[in-house]
Amino acid sequence: MPAAASPGASAPAEKSYSVAQGLAMFQLFKDAVTILQLNVLLVFAIIIPIGVPGLLLCAWRWRFAIRPTSRTAALWHWSLTLGHELACTWLFVQLSQEPPDPDFPNWHFLAAGYIIGSLTSVLALAEAWARNKIFGSVSNAPLTQAVKTEAL
């Protein structure tokens, strides 16, 4: 009779996925707050080029929040997200130092939000990278499937 390791074998996968899912949900919440702050700017087409990649990444992020995904997809997504967050951080830090519109005082809040997003992206990249170290493979299968396969 095989050892009853299957209930405990999926626990690390579920825990790691819950970390990845939590980071994706946190980033989605941060994105929602940022979109609400940017709505005036997006309506007046002041920063549309920044809004489009952010909205595309936000839409892609829903997949990470809803179900497990491959390590490769997670690394690509969070790398692109980190690049976007850093570019927006740089822009809004510059705008907060010399605001083009004194009636819009939220530049520093936007910069702080993108700094938080950058840190979240770094944590998510570390989590995706750790999948290889923890489970000993470079599988592109979703995390829960990779652990179930290794447990068999």
mmCIF file of C-alpha atoms in Angstrom:
data_model
loop_
_atom_site.group_PDB
_atom_site.id
_atom_site.type_symbol
_atom_site.label_atom_id
_atom_site.label_comp_id
_atom_site.label_asym_id
_atom_site.label_seq_id
_atom_site.Cartn_x
_atom_site.Cartn_y
_atom_site.Cartn_z
ATOM 1 C CA MET A 1 0.000 0.000 0.000
ATOM 2 C CA PRO A 2 1.519 3.368 -0.947
ATOM 3 C CA ALA A 3 2.282 5.894 1.740
ATOM 4 C CA ALA A 4 -0.461 8.402 2.432
ATOM 5 C CA ALA A 5 1.592 11.397 1.340
ATOM 6 C CA SER A 6 -0.894 12.907 -1.073
ATOM 7 C CA PRO A 7 -2.814 15.133 1.405
ATOM 8 C CA GLY A 8 0.386 16.645 2.790
ATOM 9 C CA ALA A 9 2.155 16.713 -0.588
ATOM 10 C CA SER A 10 -0.108 19.386 -2.003
ATOM 11 C CA ALA A 11 0.174 21.616 1.070
ATOM 12 C CA PRO A 12 3.379 23.381 -0.099
ATOM 13 C CA ALA A 13 1.851 23.900 -3.533
ATOM 14 C CA GLU A 14 -1.347 25.298 -2.087
ATOM 15 C CA LYS A 15 0.587 27.561 0.265
ATOM 16 C CA SER A 16 2.840 28.820 -2.538
ATOM 17 C CA TYR A 17 -0.161 29.355 -4.800
ATOM 18 C CA SER A 18 -1.975 31.237 -2.045
ATOM 19 C CA VAL A 19 1.069 33.522 -1.739
ATOM 20 C CA ALA A 20 1.078 34.102 -5.510
ATOM 21 C CA GLN A 21 -2.677 34.620 -5.505
ATOM 22 C CA GLY A 22 -2.451 37.039 -2.574
ATOM 23 C CA LEU A 23 0.240 39.089 -4.315
ATOM 24 C CA ALA A 24 -1.825 39.220 -7.506
ATOM 25 C CA MET A 25 -4.931 40.284 -5.565
ATOM 26 C CA PHE A 26 -2.966 42.956 -3.700
ATOM 27 C CA GLN A 27 -1.583 44.304 -6.974
ATOM 28 C CA LEU A 28 -5.101 44.328 -8.459
ATOM 29 C CA PHE A 29 -6.336 46.333 -5.465
ATOM 30 C CA LYS A 30 -3.433 48.772 -5.889
ATOM 31 C CA ASP A 31 -4.273 49.024 -9.601
ATOM 32 C CA ALA A 32 -7.907 49.824 -8.817
ATOM 33 C CA VAL A 33 -6.892 52.630 -6.464
ATOM 34 C CA THR A 34 -4.438 53.965 -9.052
ATOM 35 C CA ILE A 35 -7.061 53.855 -11.805
ATOM 36 C CA LEU A 36 -9.435 55.817 -9.596
ATOM 37 C CA GLN A 37 -6.738 58.428 -8.992
ATOM 38 C CA LEU A 38 -5.822 58.570 -12.674
ATOM 39 C CA ASN A 39 -9.364 58.782 -14.029
ATOM 40 C CA VAL A 40 -9.206 62.543 -14.460
ATOM 41 C CA LEU A 41 -5.899 62.294 -16.286
ATOM 42 C CA LEU A 42 -7.067 59.420 -18.471
ATOM 43 C CA VAL A 43 -10.261 61.254 -19.417
ATOM 44 C CA PHE A 44 -8.304 64.282 -20.553
ATOM 45 C CA ALA A 45 -5.794 62.064 -22.419
ATOM 46 C CA ILE A 46 -2.835 63.499 -20.572
ATOM 47 C CA ILE A 47 -1.112 60.186 -19.931
ATOM 48 C CA ILE A 48 -2.879 57.690 -22.199
ATOM 49 C CA PRO A 49 0.398 55.998 -23.267
ATOM 50 C CA ILE A 50 0.986 54.973 -19.649
ATOM 51 C CA GLY A 51 -2.586 53.876 -19.075
ATOM 52 C CA VAL A 52 -2.758 51.324 -21.882
ATOM 53 C CA PRO A 53 0.092 48.998 -20.785
ATOM 54 C CA GLY A 54 -1.075 49.231 -17.193
ATOM 55 C CA LEU A 55 -4.612 48.233 -18.143
ATOM 56 C CA LEU A 56 -3.344 45.333 -20.270
ATOM 57 C CA LEU A 57 -1.146 44.075 -17.431
ATOM 58 C CA CYS A 58 -4.053 44.460 -15.012
ATOM 59 C CA ALA A 59 -6.286 42.357 -17.274
ATOM 60 C CA TRP A 60 -3.576 39.678 -17.552
ATOM 61 C CA ARG A 61 -3.128 39.723 -13.770
ATOM 62 C CA TRP A 62 -6.700 38.518 -13.224
ATOM 63 C CA ARG A 63 -5.566 35.102 -14.503
ATOM 64 C CA PHE A 64 -2.973 34.923 -11.732
ATOM 65 C CA ALA A 65 -5.528 35.873 -9.097
ATOM 66 C CA ILE A 66 -8.109 33.331 -10.233
ATOM 67 C CA ARG A 67 -6.114 30.162 -10.953
ATOM 68 C CA PRO A 68 -2.591 28.744 -10.861
ATOM 69 C CA THR A 69 -0.330 29.607 -13.743
ATOM 70 C CA SER A 70 2.989 28.455 -15.102
ATOM 71 C CA ARG A 71 6.263 29.673 -13.685
ATOM 72 C CA THR A 72 7.324 31.015 -17.090
ATOM 73 C CA ALA A 73 4.129 33.035 -17.515
ATOM 74 C CA ALA A 74 4.483 34.394 -13.985
ATOM 75 C CA LEU A 75 8.100 35.420 -14.585
ATOM 76 C CA TRP A 76 7.182 37.184 -17.843
ATOM 77 C CA HIS A 77 4.185 38.923 -16.354
ATOM 78 C CA TRP A 78 5.878 40.147 -13.191
ATOM 79 C CA SER A 79 8.987 41.243 -15.107
ATOM 80 C CA LEU A 80 6.863 43.352 -17.453
ATOM 81 C CA THR A 81 4.865 44.651 -14.498
ATOM 82 C CA LEU A 82 8.047 45.623 -12.656
ATOM 83 C CA GLY A 83 9.294 47.526 -15.710
ATOM 84 C CA HIS A 84 5.981 49.358 -16.013
ATOM 85 C CA GLU A 85 5.825 50.160 -12.299
ATOM 86 C CA LEU A 86 9.396 51.508 -12.292
ATOM 87 C CA ALA A 87 8.743 53.665 -15.373
ATOM 88 C CA CYS A 88 5.589 55.088 -13.787
ATOM 89 C CA THR A 89 7.398 55.625 -10.484
ATOM 90 C CA TRP A 90 10.072 57.638 -12.275
ATOM 91 C CA LEU A 91 7.446 59.685 -14.151
ATOM 92 C CA PHE A 92 5.335 60.507 -11.114
ATOM 93 C CA VAL A 93 8.343 61.319 -8.944
ATOM 94 C CA GLN A 94 9.375 63.813 -11.648
ATOM 95 C CA LEU A 95 5.846 65.222 -11.823
ATOM 96 C CA SER A 96 5.600 65.537 -8.041
ATOM 97 C CA GLN A 97 8.791 67.623 -7.999
ATOM 98 C CA GLU A 98 7.613 69.994 -10.742
ATOM 99 C CA PRO A 99 3.828 69.604 -11.019
ATOM 100 C CA PRO A 100 2.428 70.737 -14.384
ATOM 101 C CA ASP A 101 -0.960 71.373 -12.800
ATOM 102 C CA PRO A 102 -0.981 72.876 -9.292
ATOM 103 C CA ASP A 103 -4.688 72.009 -8.988
ATOM 104 C CA PHE A 104 -3.861 68.282 -9.098
ATOM 105 C CA PRO A 105 -1.876 67.622 -5.893
ATOM 106 C CA ASN A 106 -1.934 63.797 -6.074
ATOM 107 C CA TRP A 107 1.342 63.261 -7.953
ATOM 108 C CA HIS A 108 3.180 62.123 -4.823
ATOM 109 C CA PHE A 109 0.376 59.673 -3.965
ATOM 110 C CA LEU A 110 0.635 58.184 -7.438
ATOM 111 C CA ALA A 111 4.421 57.907 -7.087
ATOM 112 C CA ALA A 112 3.993 56.159 -3.719
ATOM 113 C CA GLY A 113 1.446 53.780 -5.244
ATOM 114 C CA TYR A 114 3.823 52.814 -8.016
ATOM 115 C CA ILE A 115 6.636 52.293 -5.503
ATOM 116 C CA ILE A 116 4.337 49.882 -3.646
ATOM 117 C CA GLY A 117 3.553 48.206 -6.973
ATOM 118 C CA SER A 118 7.267 47.859 -7.722
ATOM 119 C CA LEU A 119 7.863 46.192 -4.357
ATOM 120 C CA THR A 120 4.901 43.869 -4.919
ATOM 121 C CA SER A 121 6.305 42.938 -8.333
ATOM 122 C CA VAL A 122 9.701 42.140 -6.810
ATOM 123 C CA LEU A 123 8.032 39.880 -4.213
ATOM 124 C CA ALA A 124 5.981 38.144 -6.916
ATOM 125 C CA LEU A 125 9.108 37.637 -9.045
ATOM 126 C CA ALA A 126 10.869 36.114 -6.033
ATOM 127 C CA GLU A 127 7.908 33.790 -5.436
ATOM 128 C CA ALA A 128 7.854 32.679 -9.084
ATOM 129 C CA TRP A 129 11.621 32.179 -9.093
ATOM 130 C CA ALA A 130 11.414 30.174 -5.851
ATOM 131 C CA ARG A 131 9.119 27.624 -7.489
ATOM 132 C CA ASN A 132 12.199 26.100 -9.134
ATOM 133 C CA LYS A 133 14.211 26.096 -5.905
ATOM 134 C CA ILE A 134 11.435 24.622 -3.745
ATOM 135 C CA PHE A 135 10.152 21.938 -6.084
ATOM 136 C CA GLY A 136 13.405 21.166 -7.914
ATOM 137 C CA SER A 137 12.209 21.505 -11.485
ATOM 138 C CA VAL A 138 11.834 24.145 -14.124
ATOM 139 C CA SER A 139 8.391 22.904 -15.044
ATOM 140 C CA ASN A 140 6.117 25.219 -16.941
ATOM 141 C CA ALA A 141 3.098 23.346 -15.653
ATOM 142 C CA PRO A 142 0.896 25.162 -13.182
ATOM 143 C CA LEU A 143 2.324 24.944 -9.705
ATOM 144 C CA THR A 144 -0.295 22.580 -8.259
ATOM 145 C CA GLN A 145 0.103 20.140 -11.171
ATOM 146 C CA ALA A 146 3.912 20.138 -10.843
ATOM 147 C CA VAL A 147 3.716 19.193 -7.163
ATOM 148 C CA LYS A 148 1.111 16.483 -7.734
ATOM 149 C CA THR A 149 3.301 14.983 -10.476
ATOM 150 C CA GLU A 150 6.382 14.998 -8.235
ATOM 151 C CA ALA A 151 4.413 13.451 -5.355
ATOM 152 C CA LEU A 152 3.462 10.456 -7.519
#
